[in-house]
Amino acid sequence: MIWSQSLFINKYKVQCQCEGGMSGVDEVNDADFIEIHPMYMLRWEESEQAHILLYPEGIVKLNSSAGEILKRFVGGRLVAEVVAELSALCPDEDIAADILAFLEIANDKGWTRKAAQA
């Protein structure tokens, strides 16, 4: 797997910083149990060759990194489990902070939510 962190995560961080920072973003940590918000449906779109989030008002096309992260939260999982799983796939890169930053953005946008562990 090729980790393309700059395509989504870093680009969005820069945009947020230009708009006054990320003060409204709910912090995500390893102990959180995250799930895809029920208003969204994550699926692979063959014609786009990308994961997409469907919701009543539209669609969000995700890049490969965002798709790799979010698909692991379908049904809900602990953040620490997903960070460990993805870190094992990319042992030469320190991606934990980028994953947490992306999840904070996904939570802020309403794509995911913190939930009680089932």
Coordinates of C-alpha atoms in Angstrom, one line a residue, residues 25-96:
V25 CA -12.3 20.1 16.0
D26 CA -13.1 17.4 18.7
E27 CA -9.8 15.7 19.7
V28 CA -9.6 12.0 18.9
N29 CA -7.3 9.7 20.9
D30 CA -6.4 6.0 20.8
A31 CA -9.0 5.0 23.4
D32 CA -11.9 6.3 21.3
F33 CA -14.3 4.0 19.6
I34 CA -15.2 5.5 16.2
E35 CA -17.9 4.5 13.7
I36 CA -19.1 5.8 10.4
H37 CA -22.0 8.1 11.1
P38 CA -25.4 6.4 10.2
M39 CA -26.2 9.2 7.8
Y40 CA -23.3 8.1 5.6
M41 CA -22.6 5.0 3.7
L42 CA -19.0 4.1 2.7
R43 CA -18.5 2.1 -0.4
W44 CA -16.1 1.4 -3.2
E45 CA -17.1 3.1 -6.5
E46 CA -15.6 1.1 -9.3
S47 CA -16.1 3.9 -11.9
E48 CA -14.2 6.4 -9.7
Q49 CA -11.6 3.8 -8.5
A50 CA -12.1 5.3 -5.1
H51 CA -14.0 4.9 -1.8
I52 CA -16.9 7.3 -1.5
L53 CA -19.2 8.4 1.3
L54 CA -22.8 8.7 0.2
Y55 CA -25.3 10.8 2.2
P56 CA -28.7 12.3 1.4
E57 CA -27.4 15.6 0.1
G58 CA -24.5 14.2 -2.0
I59 CA -21.3 12.3 -2.2
V60 CA -17.7 12.7 -0.9
K61 CA -15.0 11.1 -3.0
L62 CA -12.1 10.0 -0.8
N63 CA -8.5 9.7 -1.7
S64 CA -6.8 6.3 -1.1
S65 CA -5.5 7.2 2.4
A66 CA -8.8 8.5 3.6
G67 CA -10.6 5.4 2.2
E68 CA -8.1 3.1 3.8
I69 CA -8.7 4.7 7.2
L70 CA -12.5 5.0 7.0
K71 CA -13.2 1.5 5.7
R72 CA -11.7 0.1 8.9
F73 CA -14.3 2.0 11.0
V74 CA -17.4 0.4 9.3
G75 CA -19.2 -1.2 12.2
G76 CA -17.0 0.7 14.7
R77 CA -13.5 0.1 16.0
L78 CA -11.0 1.4 18.5
V79 CA -8.7 4.0 17.1
A80 CA -5.7 2.3 18.6
E81 CA -6.5 -0.9 16.7
V82 CA -6.8 0.9 13.3
V83 CA -3.6 2.9 14.0
A84 CA -1.7 -0.3 14.8
E85 CA -3.1 -2.1 11.7
L86 CA -2.2 0.7 9.3
S87 CA 1.2 1.3 11.0
A88 CA 2.0 -2.4 10.4
L89 CA 1.2 -1.9 6.7
C90 CA 3.5 1.2 6.5
P91 CA 6.4 0.3 8.9
D92 CA 8.8 2.8 7.4
E93 CA 6.5 5.8 8.0
D94 CA 5.2 7.4 11.2
I95 CA 1.5 7.8 10.3
A96 CA -0.2 7.7 13.7

